[in-house]
Amino acid sequence: MEKLYADIIDSIEDGIVVFDKDFDILLFNQIAEIITGISKSRAMNTKGESLFCDNKRLLDQVKKSLKNGQVFSDYDTDFFRPDGTVAPVSLITSPVLSPEGEYEGTTLLIRDIRRVKELEEDLRRSDSLVSVGVLAAGLAHEIKNPLGGIRGAAQLLQMEVEENKELIEYTSLIVRETDRVTGLIEELLDFANPKSLKKEQVNIHEILDSVIALQSRSEATRETTFVTDYDPSIPPLVGDSDKLAQVLLNIVKNGCEAMDGRGSLKVVTRVVSDFMLNEGPGSRSAMIAVDVIDSGPGISEEAQRMLFTPFYTKKRGGTGLGLAVSHRIVEAHKGYIKVESKEGEGATFSLYLPLR
Ligand SMILES: Nc1ncnc2c1ncn2[C@@H]1O[C@H](COP(=O)(O)OP(=O)(O)OP(=O)(O)O)[C@@H](O)[C@H]1O
Ligand SMILES: [Mg+2]
């Protein structure tokens, strides 16, 4: 029975910490170790007060609860780990009572809400993208018609001046440039109103291999090292392989461009552990993640907020639509994109896609 209880406590997807009346720790489960970054052995041998000395809100809450045996909740706070990183968590404390109703201590539940935070961020991004998209689509329609007129007129002119080499050059330039703008507008319209997905069984590793093959053949990446680390246990997923290839090519290409043709670009695939994905009771969902890691200059926090906005670009000749369109496509697959980067330390773009 005791082993069963221990197994149950370790497989629960919240961190559980139990304090006795003197603030000593009686129990510290596996998830608590993962979330707090504190080992069980250290936790069991340290007073609660000094163990959580960097986390005043947590301490206050546990103390309050120890004092009057009430339930307290703090749904949104940060946990400061010993290694300096921060984990968004929610905390719930509740009293532990003996069968006789006597107060014996306090249970602290720590829930990792990183995934919730990421979803909130993604939602905020989607909202602003939708309004930009509507505006852009309206504008695009207005521009498309006169462009057709300009192109037609240039072609007529071309026929009139067939003998004059210099003038032909000008008219060809007009046609070429209107075609370029039309292409851009098509892309924008596709972004504002994406065509439905052609769903099929997709082998993500085949897509990645073809994307990397394509990118590594380019003259611009002659000195770039490509490294892959695939999890062979990843099963096929359902999606639109052309669209996913477009997303991955854009992310890989961005990484290469950021490194200016040098450096190393690493692509990793992995199955994401269930515990981070639990969106509520009974809704476990398995996902795969594709990490594209570059060793480029990284992206400032300010720039990170802009990345997915249409037309945000720092490149000459860039459209700034690559990531905006990618976001749309991934959203249609019920997945999401995450960016992690510190200035000067490269960037990691992670693509999350549901398996079922
Ligand atoms: N891996 C990266 N490292 C540093 N900056 C990046 C990275 N990926 C994207 N960016 C920044 O985000 C901007 C927007 O990227 P996005 O793919 O949307 O457009 P683009 O690459 O500029 O244009 P296009 O995709 O049309 O070539 C880039 O111009 C670049 O400044
Ligand atoms: Mg791009």
mmCIF file of C-alpha atoms and ligand atoms in Angstrom:
data_model
loop_
_atom_site.group_PDB
_atom_site.id
_atom_site.type_symbol
_atom_site.label_atom_id
_atom_site.label_comp_id
_atom_site.label_asym_id
_atom_site.label_seq_id
_atom_site.Cartn_x
_atom_site.Cartn_y
_atom_site.Cartn_z
ATOM 1 C CA MET A 1 0.000 0.000 0.000
ATOM 2 C CA GLU A 2 2.802 2.364 0.940
ATOM 3 C CA LYS A 3 4.518 1.770 -2.409
ATOM 4 C CA LEU A 4 1.253 2.402 -4.215
ATOM 5 C CA TYR A 5 0.841 5.725 -2.414
ATOM 6 C CA ALA A 6 4.416 6.690 -3.247
ATOM 7 C CA ASP A 7 3.864 5.814 -6.923
ATOM 8 C CA ILE A 8 0.656 7.803 -7.045
ATOM 9 C CA ILE A 9 2.284 10.831 -5.491
ATOM 10 C CA ASP A 10 5.189 10.673 -7.898
ATOM 11 C CA SER A 11 2.984 10.308 -10.960
ATOM 12 C CA ILE A 12 0.689 13.221 -10.134
ATOM 13 C CA GLU A 13 1.436 16.059 -12.536
ATOM 14 C CA ASP A 14 1.649 18.766 -9.892
ATOM 15 C CA GLY A 15 4.525 19.347 -7.560
ATOM 16 C CA ILE A 16 3.536 18.321 -4.026
ATOM 17 C CA VAL A 17 5.345 19.566 -0.928
ATOM 18 C CA VAL A 18 4.089 18.735 2.565
ATOM 19 C CA PHE A 19 5.228 20.789 5.582
ATOM 20 C CA ASP A 20 4.752 19.847 9.221
ATOM 21 C CA LYS A 21 3.784 22.377 11.874
ATOM 22 C CA ASP A 22 7.443 23.339 12.371
ATOM 23 C CA PHE A 23 7.964 24.108 8.693
ATOM 24 C CA ASP A 24 10.011 20.925 8.153
ATOM 25 C CA ILE A 25 9.409 19.159 4.862
ATOM 26 C CA LEU A 26 7.779 15.731 5.086
ATOM 27 C CA LEU A 27 7.238 15.054 1.405
ATOM 28 C CA PHE A 28 8.637 16.360 -1.874
ATOM 29 C CA ASN A 29 7.531 14.535 -5.030
ATOM 30 C CA GLN A 30 9.311 14.112 -8.374
ATOM 31 C CA ILE A 31 7.424 16.859 -10.192
ATOM 32 C CA ALA A 32 8.247 19.266 -7.359
ATOM 33 C CA GLU A 33 11.911 18.473 -8.048
ATOM 34 C CA ILE A 34 11.463 19.224 -11.765
ATOM 35 C CA ILE A 35 9.519 22.451 -11.296
ATOM 36 C CA THR A 36 11.601 23.913 -8.478
ATOM 37 C CA GLY A 37 14.969 22.642 -9.680
ATOM 38 C CA ILE A 38 15.613 21.483 -6.079
ATOM 39 C CA SER A 39 16.546 17.866 -5.372
ATOM 40 C CA LYS A 40 14.432 15.801 -3.022
ATOM 41 C CA SER A 41 17.382 14.997 -0.752
ATOM 42 C CA ARG A 42 18.167 18.666 -0.320
ATOM 43 C CA ALA A 43 14.522 19.520 0.296
ATOM 44 C CA MET A 44 14.096 16.818 2.928
ATOM 45 C CA ASN A 45 17.123 18.045 4.847
ATOM 46 C CA THR A 46 16.519 21.779 4.780
ATOM 47 C CA LYS A 47 14.092 23.930 6.717
ATOM 48 C CA GLY A 48 11.271 25.256 4.542
ATOM 49 C CA GLU A 49 12.261 28.799 5.352
ATOM 50 C CA SER A 50 15.763 28.585 3.963
ATOM 51 C CA LEU A 51 14.833 26.197 1.146
ATOM 52 C CA PHE A 52 12.434 28.740 -0.330
ATOM 53 C CA CYS A 53 14.247 31.882 0.793
ATOM 54 C CA ASP A 54 14.192 33.315 -2.766
ATOM 55 C CA ASN A 55 10.437 32.866 -3.032
ATOM 56 C CA LYS A 56 8.803 35.290 -0.674
ATOM 57 C CA ARG A 57 5.272 34.915 -1.981
ATOM 58 C CA LEU A 58 5.429 31.161 -1.600
ATOM 59 C CA LEU A 59 6.827 31.450 1.921
ATOM 60 C CA ASP A 60 4.175 33.965 2.937
ATOM 61 C CA GLN A 61 1.424 31.772 1.631
ATOM 62 C CA VAL A 62 2.686 28.651 3.415
ATOM 63 C CA LYS A 63 3.204 30.611 6.636
ATOM 64 C CA LYS A 64 -0.301 32.030 6.494
ATOM 65 C CA SER A 65 -1.656 28.586 5.923
ATOM 66 C CA LEU A 66 0.421 27.102 8.754
ATOM 67 C CA LYS A 67 -0.845 29.795 11.052
ATOM 68 C CA ASN A 68 -4.567 29.444 10.547
ATOM 69 C CA GLY A 69 -5.000 26.194 8.639
ATOM 70 C CA GLN A 70 -6.846 27.714 5.710
ATOM 71 C CA VAL A 71 -6.705 27.083 1.961
ATOM 72 C CA PHE A 72 -4.913 29.745 -0.067
ATOM 73 C CA SER A 73 -4.461 30.020 -3.837
ATOM 74 C CA ASP A 74 -2.111 32.099 -5.884
ATOM 75 C CA TYR A 75 -2.833 31.301 -9.483
ATOM 76 C CA ASP A 76 -0.082 33.173 -11.172
ATOM 77 C CA THR A 77 3.336 33.713 -9.726
ATOM 78 C CA ASP A 78 6.982 33.129 -10.526
ATOM 79 C CA PHE A 79 9.168 30.517 -8.905
ATOM 80 C CA PHE A 80 12.823 31.509 -8.659
ATOM 81 C CA ARG A 81 14.986 28.415 -9.016
ATOM 82 C CA PRO A 82 18.420 28.038 -7.413
ATOM 83 C CA ASP A 83 20.076 28.121 -10.859
ATOM 84 C CA GLY A 84 18.655 31.595 -11.525
ATOM 85 C CA THR A 85 15.931 30.561 -13.966
ATOM 86 C CA VAL A 86 12.288 31.422 -13.386
ATOM 87 C CA ALA A 87 9.282 29.124 -13.737
ATOM 88 C CA PRO A 88 5.727 30.460 -14.000
ATOM 89 C CA VAL A 89 3.647 28.515 -11.474
ATOM 90 C CA SER A 90 0.400 28.539 -9.565
ATOM 91 C CA LEU A 91 0.357 27.659 -5.855
ATOM 92 C CA ILE A 92 -2.344 26.159 -3.682
ATOM 93 C CA THR A 93 -1.867 25.485 0.026
ATOM 94 C CA SER A 94 -4.278 23.435 2.096
ATOM 95 C CA PRO A 95 -4.184 22.096 5.650
ATOM 96 C CA VAL A 96 -3.365 18.479 6.502
ATOM 97 C CA LEU A 97 -5.714 17.173 9.176
ATOM 98 C CA SER A 98 -5.459 14.006 11.258
ATOM 99 C CA PRO A 99 -8.465 11.633 11.376
ATOM 100 C CA GLU A 100 -9.372 13.370 14.634
ATOM 101 C CA GLY A 101 -9.483 16.668 12.821
ATOM 102 C CA GLU A 102 -6.284 17.905 14.378
ATOM 103 C CA TYR A 103 -4.143 20.226 12.334
ATOM 104 C CA GLU A 104 -0.844 18.561 11.386
ATOM 105 C CA GLY A 105 0.693 20.676 8.675
ATOM 106 C CA THR A 106 0.221 22.075 5.207
ATOM 107 C CA THR A 107 0.268 20.717 1.658
ATOM 108 C CA LEU A 108 1.601 22.933 -1.095
ATOM 109 C CA LEU A 109 0.641 22.158 -4.697
ATOM 110 C CA ILE A 110 2.886 23.713 -7.332
ATOM 111 C CA ARG A 111 1.599 23.648 -10.888
ATOM 112 C CA ASP A 112 3.747 24.449 -13.904
ATOM 113 C CA ILE A 113 1.755 26.987 -15.947
ATOM 114 C CA ARG A 114 4.367 27.602 -18.617
ATOM 115 C CA ARG A 115 2.158 25.992 -21.238
ATOM 116 C CA VAL A 116 -0.787 28.202 -20.207
ATOM 117 C CA LYS A 117 1.465 31.247 -20.488
ATOM 118 C CA GLU A 118 2.639 30.201 -23.919
ATOM 119 C CA LEU A 119 -0.924 29.744 -25.090
ATOM 120 C CA GLU A 120 -1.839 33.195 -23.773
ATOM 121 C CA GLU A 121 1.090 34.706 -25.644
ATOM 122 C CA ASP A 122 0.110 32.855 -28.807
ATOM 123 C CA LEU A 123 -3.472 34.046 -28.496
ATOM 124 C CA ARG A 124 -2.370 37.643 -28.101
ATOM 125 C CA ARG A 125 -0.240 37.258 -31.197
ATOM 126 C CA SER A 126 -3.093 35.687 -33.180
ATOM 127 C CA ASP A 127 -5.401 38.532 -32.229
ATOM 128 C CA SER A 128 -3.102 41.204 -33.534
ATOM 129 C CA LEU A 129 -2.297 39.160 -36.623
ATOM 130 C CA VAL A 130 -5.961 38.841 -37.503
ATOM 131 C CA SER A 131 -6.498 42.601 -37.491
ATOM 132 C CA VAL A 132 -3.338 43.250 -39.486
ATOM 133 C CA GLY A 133 -4.412 40.513 -41.878
ATOM 134 C CA VAL A 134 -7.836 42.035 -42.490
ATOM 135 C CA LEU A 135 -6.327 45.431 -43.157
ATOM 136 C CA ALA A 136 -3.647 44.023 -45.432
ATOM 137 C CA ALA A 137 -6.123 41.943 -47.403
ATOM 138 C CA GLY A 138 -8.294 44.991 -48.089
ATOM 139 C CA LEU A 139 -5.295 46.938 -49.268
ATOM 140 C CA ALA A 140 -4.019 44.044 -51.339
ATOM 141 C CA HIS A 141 -7.252 43.834 -53.315
ATOM 142 C CA GLU A 142 -7.099 47.531 -54.068
ATOM 143 C CA ILE A 143 -3.525 47.284 -55.301
ATOM 144 C CA LYS A 144 -3.965 44.156 -57.371
ATOM 145 C CA ASN A 145 -6.257 45.701 -59.979
ATOM 146 C CA PRO A 146 -4.176 48.750 -60.914
ATOM 147 C CA LEU A 147 -1.113 46.482 -61.004
ATOM 148 C CA GLY A 148 -2.818 44.379 -63.649
ATOM 149 C CA GLY A 149 -3.448 47.589 -65.603
ATOM 150 C CA ILE A 150 0.182 48.690 -65.347
ATOM 151 C CA ARG A 151 1.454 45.317 -66.481
ATOM 152 C CA GLY A 152 -0.925 45.214 -69.441
ATOM 153 C CA ALA A 153 0.025 48.718 -70.543
ATOM 154 C CA ALA A 154 3.736 47.918 -70.250
ATOM 155 C CA GLN A 155 3.263 44.883 -72.451
ATOM 156 C CA LEU A 156 1.442 46.927 -75.064
ATOM 157 C CA LEU A 157 4.216 49.484 -74.965
ATOM 158 C CA GLN A 158 6.740 46.694 -75.370
ATOM 159 C CA MET A 159 5.144 45.706 -78.658
ATOM 160 C CA GLU A 160 5.273 49.283 -79.890
ATOM 161 C CA VAL A 161 8.976 49.766 -79.171
ATOM 162 C CA GLU A 162 10.241 46.361 -80.253
ATOM 163 C CA GLU A 163 13.193 47.806 -82.150
ATOM 164 C CA ASN A 164 14.428 50.081 -79.403
ATOM 165 C CA LYS A 165 16.679 47.996 -77.104
ATOM 166 C CA GLU A 166 16.922 50.591 -74.374
ATOM 167 C CA LEU A 167 13.172 51.132 -74.139
ATOM 168 C CA ILE A 168 12.558 47.375 -74.154
ATOM 169 C CA GLU A 169 14.766 47.161 -71.093
ATOM 170 C CA TYR A 170 12.576 49.684 -69.309
ATOM 171 C CA THR A 171 9.322 47.994 -70.213
ATOM 172 C CA SER A 172 10.698 44.603 -69.139
ATOM 173 C CA LEU A 173 11.682 46.183 -65.857
ATOM 174 C CA ILE A 174 8.124 47.415 -65.344
ATOM 175 C CA VAL A 175 6.711 43.952 -66.067
ATOM 176 C CA ARG A 176 9.239 42.231 -63.826
ATOM 177 C CA GLU A 177 8.685 44.557 -60.911
ATOM 178 C CA THR A 178 4.888 44.444 -61.165
ATOM 179 C CA ASP A 179 5.161 40.641 -61.134
ATOM 180 C CA ARG A 180 7.237 40.843 -57.978
ATOM 181 C CA VAL A 181 4.684 43.051 -56.245
ATOM 182 C CA THR A 182 1.847 40.805 -57.450
ATOM 183 C CA GLY A 183 3.664 37.793 -55.969
ATOM 184 C CA LEU A 184 3.967 39.605 -52.677
ATOM 185 C CA ILE A 185 0.303 40.461 -52.700
ATOM 186 C CA GLU A 186 -0.688 36.875 -53.486
ATOM 187 C CA GLU A 187 1.311 35.835 -50.460
ATOM 188 C CA LEU A 188 -0.390 38.451 -48.350
ATOM 189 C CA LEU A 189 -3.841 37.378 -49.491
ATOM 190 C CA ASP A 190 -2.922 33.797 -48.718
ATOM 191 C CA PHE A 191 -1.892 34.945 -45.267
ATOM 192 C CA ALA A 192 -5.120 36.833 -44.628
ATOM 193 C CA ASN A 193 -7.279 34.042 -45.967
ATOM 194 C CA PRO A 194 -5.305 30.805 -45.959
ATOM 195 C CA LYS A 195 -6.466 28.029 -48.224
ATOM 196 C CA SER A 196 -7.544 24.903 -46.427
ATOM 197 C CA LEU A 197 -4.960 22.287 -45.558
ATOM 198 C CA LYS A 198 -4.389 19.214 -47.703
ATOM 199 C CA LYS A 199 -4.227 16.737 -44.853
ATOM 200 C CA GLU A 200 -2.239 13.560 -45.209
ATOM 201 C CA GLN A 201 0.146 11.359 -43.240
ATOM 202 C CA VAL A 202 3.363 13.273 -42.860
ATOM 203 C CA ASN A 203 6.814 12.015 -42.006
ATOM 204 C CA ILE A 204 8.372 15.047 -40.345
ATOM 205 C CA HIS A 205 11.915 13.726 -40.785
ATOM 206 C CA GLU A 206 11.518 13.380 -44.550
ATOM 207 C CA ILE A 207 10.317 16.974 -44.710
ATOM 208 C CA LEU A 208 13.235 18.140 -42.600
ATOM 209 C CA ASP A 209 15.738 16.218 -44.713
ATOM 210 C CA SER A 210 14.434 17.775 -47.911
ATOM 211 C CA VAL A 211 14.393 21.259 -46.361
ATOM 212 C CA ILE A 212 17.978 20.874 -45.160
ATOM 213 C CA ALA A 213 19.097 19.415 -48.492
ATOM 214 C CA LEU A 214 17.568 22.361 -50.302
ATOM 215 C CA GLN A 215 19.069 24.913 -47.961
ATOM 216 C CA SER A 216 22.531 23.367 -47.761
ATOM 217 C CA ARG A 217 22.846 23.310 -51.550
ATOM 218 C CA SER A 218 22.510 27.072 -51.699
ATOM 219 C CA GLU A 219 25.625 29.109 -52.363
ATOM 220 C CA ALA A 220 24.882 31.264 -49.309
ATOM 221 C CA THR A 221 25.336 28.355 -46.869
ATOM 222 C CA ARG A 222 28.571 26.890 -48.195
ATOM 223 C CA GLU A 223 30.263 27.395 -44.840
ATOM 224 C CA THR A 224 27.308 26.497 -42.629
ATOM 225 C CA THR A 225 27.367 23.201 -40.719
ATOM 226 C CA PHE A 226 24.053 21.379 -40.551
ATOM 227 C CA VAL A 227 23.493 18.957 -37.670
ATOM 228 C CA THR A 228 20.435 16.793 -37.118
ATOM 229 C CA ASP A 229 19.316 14.875 -34.064
ATOM 230 C CA TYR A 230 16.042 13.068 -34.747
ATOM 231 C CA ASP A 231 13.979 10.985 -32.364
ATOM 232 C CA PRO A 232 13.316 7.876 -34.495
ATOM 233 C CA SER A 233 10.296 6.925 -32.384
ATOM 234 C CA ILE A 234 8.232 9.820 -33.733
ATOM 235 C CA PRO A 235 5.260 8.380 -35.652
ATOM 236 C CA PRO A 236 3.742 10.007 -38.758
ATOM 237 C CA LEU A 237 1.486 12.952 -38.029
ATOM 238 C CA VAL A 238 -1.451 14.346 -39.943
ATOM 239 C CA GLY A 239 -0.853 17.617 -41.737
ATOM 240 C CA ASP A 240 -0.189 19.408 -44.987
ATOM 241 C CA SER A 241 3.339 18.434 -46.004
ATOM 242 C CA ASP A 242 3.825 21.306 -48.484
ATOM 243 C CA LYS A 243 2.751 23.881 -45.947
ATOM 244 C CA LEU A 244 4.851 22.354 -43.167
ATOM 245 C CA ALA A 245 7.830 22.301 -45.516
ATOM 246 C CA GLN A 246 7.216 25.996 -46.199
ATOM 247 C CA VAL A 247 7.245 26.740 -42.462
ATOM 248 C CA LEU A 248 10.369 24.721 -41.760
ATOM 249 C CA LEU A 249 12.204 26.084 -44.782
ATOM 250 C CA ASN A 250 11.485 29.601 -43.630
ATOM 251 C CA ILE A 251 12.696 28.926 -40.105
ATOM 252 C CA VAL A 252 15.829 27.096 -41.305
ATOM 253 C CA LYS A 253 16.504 29.813 -43.858
ATOM 254 C CA ASN A 254 16.085 32.546 -41.251
ATOM 255 C CA GLY A 255 18.599 30.748 -39.029
ATOM 256 C CA CYS A 256 21.128 30.494 -41.853
ATOM 257 C CA GLU A 257 20.603 34.108 -42.840
ATOM 258 C CA ALA A 258 21.059 35.226 -39.227
ATOM 259 C CA MET A 259 24.437 33.454 -39.149
ATOM 260 C CA ASP A 260 25.456 35.108 -42.363
ATOM 261 C CA GLY A 261 26.456 31.882 -44.077
ATOM 262 C CA ARG A 262 28.667 30.616 -41.258
ATOM 263 C CA GLY A 263 28.009 28.906 -37.923
ATOM 264 C CA SER A 264 26.059 25.781 -37.193
ATOM 265 C CA LEU A 265 22.394 25.051 -37.585
ATOM 266 C CA LYS A 266 21.016 22.219 -35.515
ATOM 267 C CA VAL A 267 17.650 20.549 -36.025
ATOM 268 C CA VAL A 268 16.286 18.384 -33.214
ATOM 269 C CA THR A 269 13.024 16.453 -33.060
ATOM 270 C CA ARG A 270 11.512 15.139 -29.852
ATOM 271 C CA VAL A 271 8.289 13.948 -28.322
ATOM 272 C CA VAL A 272 7.148 16.410 -25.694
ATOM 273 C CA SER A 273 6.615 14.962 -22.228
ATOM 274 C CA ASP A 274 3.011 14.777 -21.208
ATOM 275 C CA PHE A 275 3.296 16.592 -17.954
ATOM 276 C CA MET A 276 3.936 19.966 -19.507
ATOM 277 C CA LEU A 277 1.028 19.548 -21.839
ATOM 278 C CA ASN A 278 -1.734 18.694 -19.480
ATOM 279 C CA GLU A 279 -4.433 21.207 -20.232
ATOM 280 C CA GLY A 280 -6.822 19.985 -17.609
ATOM 281 C CA PRO A 281 -8.125 16.708 -16.296
ATOM 282 C CA GLY A 282 -8.451 14.028 -18.943
ATOM 283 C CA SER A 283 -7.007 16.050 -21.789
ATOM 284 C CA ARG A 284 -3.516 14.697 -22.142
ATOM 285 C CA SER A 285 -2.235 15.392 -25.605
ATOM 286 C CA ALA A 286 0.984 14.193 -27.111
ATOM 287 C CA MET A 287 2.946 16.597 -29.253
ATOM 288 C CA ILE A 288 6.144 16.583 -31.168
ATOM 289 C CA ALA A 289 8.585 19.443 -31.165
ATOM 290 C CA VAL A 290 11.047 20.452 -33.852
ATOM 291 C CA ASP A 291 13.808 22.729 -32.559
ATOM 292 C CA VAL A 292 15.794 24.764 -35.052
ATOM 293 C CA ILE A 293 18.827 26.090 -33.207
ATOM 294 C CA ASP A 294 21.199 28.595 -34.746
ATOM 295 C CA SER A 295 24.416 30.091 -33.446
ATOM 296 C CA GLY A 296 23.699 33.536 -34.836
ATOM 297 C CA PRO A 297 23.471 36.906 -33.081
ATOM 298 C CA GLY A 298 20.208 36.090 -31.306
ATOM 299 C CA ILE A 299 17.097 38.263 -31.049
ATOM 300 C CA SER A 300 16.466 41.017 -28.514
ATOM 301 C CA GLU A 301 13.319 40.785 -26.395
ATOM 302 C CA GLU A 302 11.880 43.784 -28.148
ATOM 303 C CA ALA A 303 12.438 42.232 -31.568
ATOM 304 C CA GLN A 304 10.987 38.938 -30.345
ATOM 305 C CA ARG A 305 7.671 40.661 -29.793
ATOM 306 C CA MET A 306 7.660 41.842 -33.416
ATOM 307 C CA LEU A 307 8.808 38.670 -35.193
ATOM 308 C CA PHE A 308 5.415 37.416 -36.271
ATOM 309 C CA THR A 309 4.030 40.760 -37.372
ATOM 310 C CA PRO A 310 3.582 40.944 -41.154
ATOM 311 C CA PHE A 311 6.250 43.047 -42.893
ATOM 312 C CA TYR A 312 8.550 43.063 -39.882
ATOM 313 C CA THR A 313 11.968 42.515 -41.440
ATOM 314 C CA LYS A 314 15.530 43.632 -40.977
ATOM 315 C CA LYS A 315 16.749 42.175 -44.249
ATOM 316 C CA ARG A 316 17.280 43.917 -47.529
ATOM 317 C CA GLY A 317 14.894 42.264 -49.934
ATOM 318 C CA GLY A 318 13.053 40.432 -47.147
ATOM 319 C CA THR A 319 9.258 40.535 -47.140
ATOM 320 C CA GLY A 320 8.815 40.090 -43.400
ATOM 321 C CA LEU A 321 6.011 37.684 -44.196
ATOM 322 C CA GLY A 322 7.938 34.459 -43.575
ATOM 323 C CA LEU A 323 7.154 34.079 -39.877
ATOM 324 C CA ALA A 324 3.696 35.673 -40.094
ATOM 325 C CA VAL A 325 2.663 33.107 -42.697
ATOM 326 C CA SER A 326 4.378 30.321 -40.744
ATOM 327 C CA HIS A 327 2.395 31.257 -37.663
ATOM 328 C CA ARG A 328 -0.833 31.033 -39.637
ATOM 329 C CA ILE A 329 0.020 27.628 -41.057
ATOM 330 C CA VAL A 330 1.063 26.188 -37.714
ATOM 331 C CA GLU A 331 -2.060 27.570 -36.088
ATOM 332 C CA ALA A 332 -4.156 25.790 -38.733
ATOM 333 C CA HIS A 333 -2.411 22.582 -37.645
ATOM 334 C CA LYS A 334 -3.400 23.318 -34.020
ATOM 335 C CA GLY A 335 0.245 23.725 -33.129
ATOM 336 C CA TYR A 336 2.315 26.681 -32.057
ATOM 337 C CA ILE A 337 5.750 28.226 -32.467
ATOM 338 C CA LYS A 338 7.962 29.241 -29.584
ATOM 339 C CA VAL A 339 11.057 31.413 -29.724
ATOM 340 C CA GLU A 340 13.832 31.371 -27.207
ATOM 341 C CA SER A 341 16.795 33.645 -27.592
ATOM 342 C CA LYS A 342 19.242 35.857 -25.767
ATOM 343 C CA GLU A 343 21.143 38.517 -27.597
ATOM 344 C CA GLY A 344 24.534 37.210 -28.624
ATOM 345 C CA GLU A 345 23.658 33.585 -27.912
ATOM 346 C CA GLY A 346 21.815 32.372 -30.995
ATOM 347 C CA ALA A 347 18.135 31.587 -31.313
ATOM 348 C CA THR A 348 15.931 28.524 -30.996
ATOM 349 C CA PHE A 349 12.655 28.331 -32.873
ATOM 350 C CA SER A 350 10.534 25.424 -31.653
ATOM 351 C CA LEU A 351 7.622 24.160 -33.669
ATOM 352 C CA TYR A 352 5.044 22.162 -31.676
ATOM 353 C CA LEU A 353 2.602 19.948 -33.541
ATOM 354 C CA PRO A 354 -0.061 17.664 -32.094
ATOM 355 C CA LEU A 355 0.341 13.954 -32.714
ATOM 356 C CA ARG A 356 -3.307 13.054 -32.430
HETATM 357 N N1 LIG B 1 17.016 32.885 -36.314
HETATM 358 C C1 LIG B 1 16.941 34.223 -36.290
HETATM 359 N N2 LIG B 1 17.924 34.964 -35.714
HETATM 360 C C2 LIG B 1 17.862 36.319 -35.689
HETATM 361 N N3 LIG B 1 16.838 37.039 -36.210
HETATM 362 C C3 LIG B 1 15.830 36.374 -36.802
HETATM 363 C C4 LIG B 1 15.823 34.940 -36.875
HETATM 364 N N4 LIG B 1 14.685 34.564 -37.500
HETATM 365 C C5 LIG B 1 14.030 35.698 -37.808
HETATM 366 N N5 LIG B 1 14.701 36.791 -37.407
HETATM 367 C C6 LIG B 1 14.297 38.201 -37.569
HETATM 368 O O1 LIG B 1 12.918 38.227 -37.840
HETATM 369 C C7 LIG B 1 12.660 38.965 -39.025
HETATM 370 C C8 LIG B 1 11.392 38.442 -39.676
HETATM 371 O O2 LIG B 1 11.565 37.143 -40.219
HETATM 372 P P1 LIG B 1 10.606 36.663 -41.400
HETATM 373 O O3 LIG B 1 10.962 35.287 -41.793
HETATM 374 O O4 LIG B 1 9.197 36.911 -40.990
HETATM 375 O O5 LIG B 1 10.909 37.676 -42.568
HETATM 376 P P2 LIG B 1 12.287 37.832 -43.385
HETATM 377 O O6 LIG B 1 13.114 36.589 -43.222
HETATM 378 O O7 LIG B 1 12.901 39.119 -43.007
HETATM 379 O O8 LIG B 1 11.770 37.914 -44.873
HETATM 380 P P3 LIG B 1 11.494 36.672 -45.853
HETATM 381 O O9 LIG B 1 10.972 35.566 -44.976
HETATM 382 O O10 LIG B 1 10.527 37.156 -46.823
HETATM 383 O O11 LIG B 1 12.817 36.326 -46.453
HETATM 384 C C9 LIG B 1 13.926 38.830 -39.823
HETATM 385 O O12 LIG B 1 14.114 39.898 -40.731
HETATM 386 C C10 LIG B 1 15.008 38.829 -38.746
HETATM 387 O O13 LIG B 1 15.332 40.162 -38.381
HETATM 388 MG MG MG B 2 12.241 34.614 -43.461
#
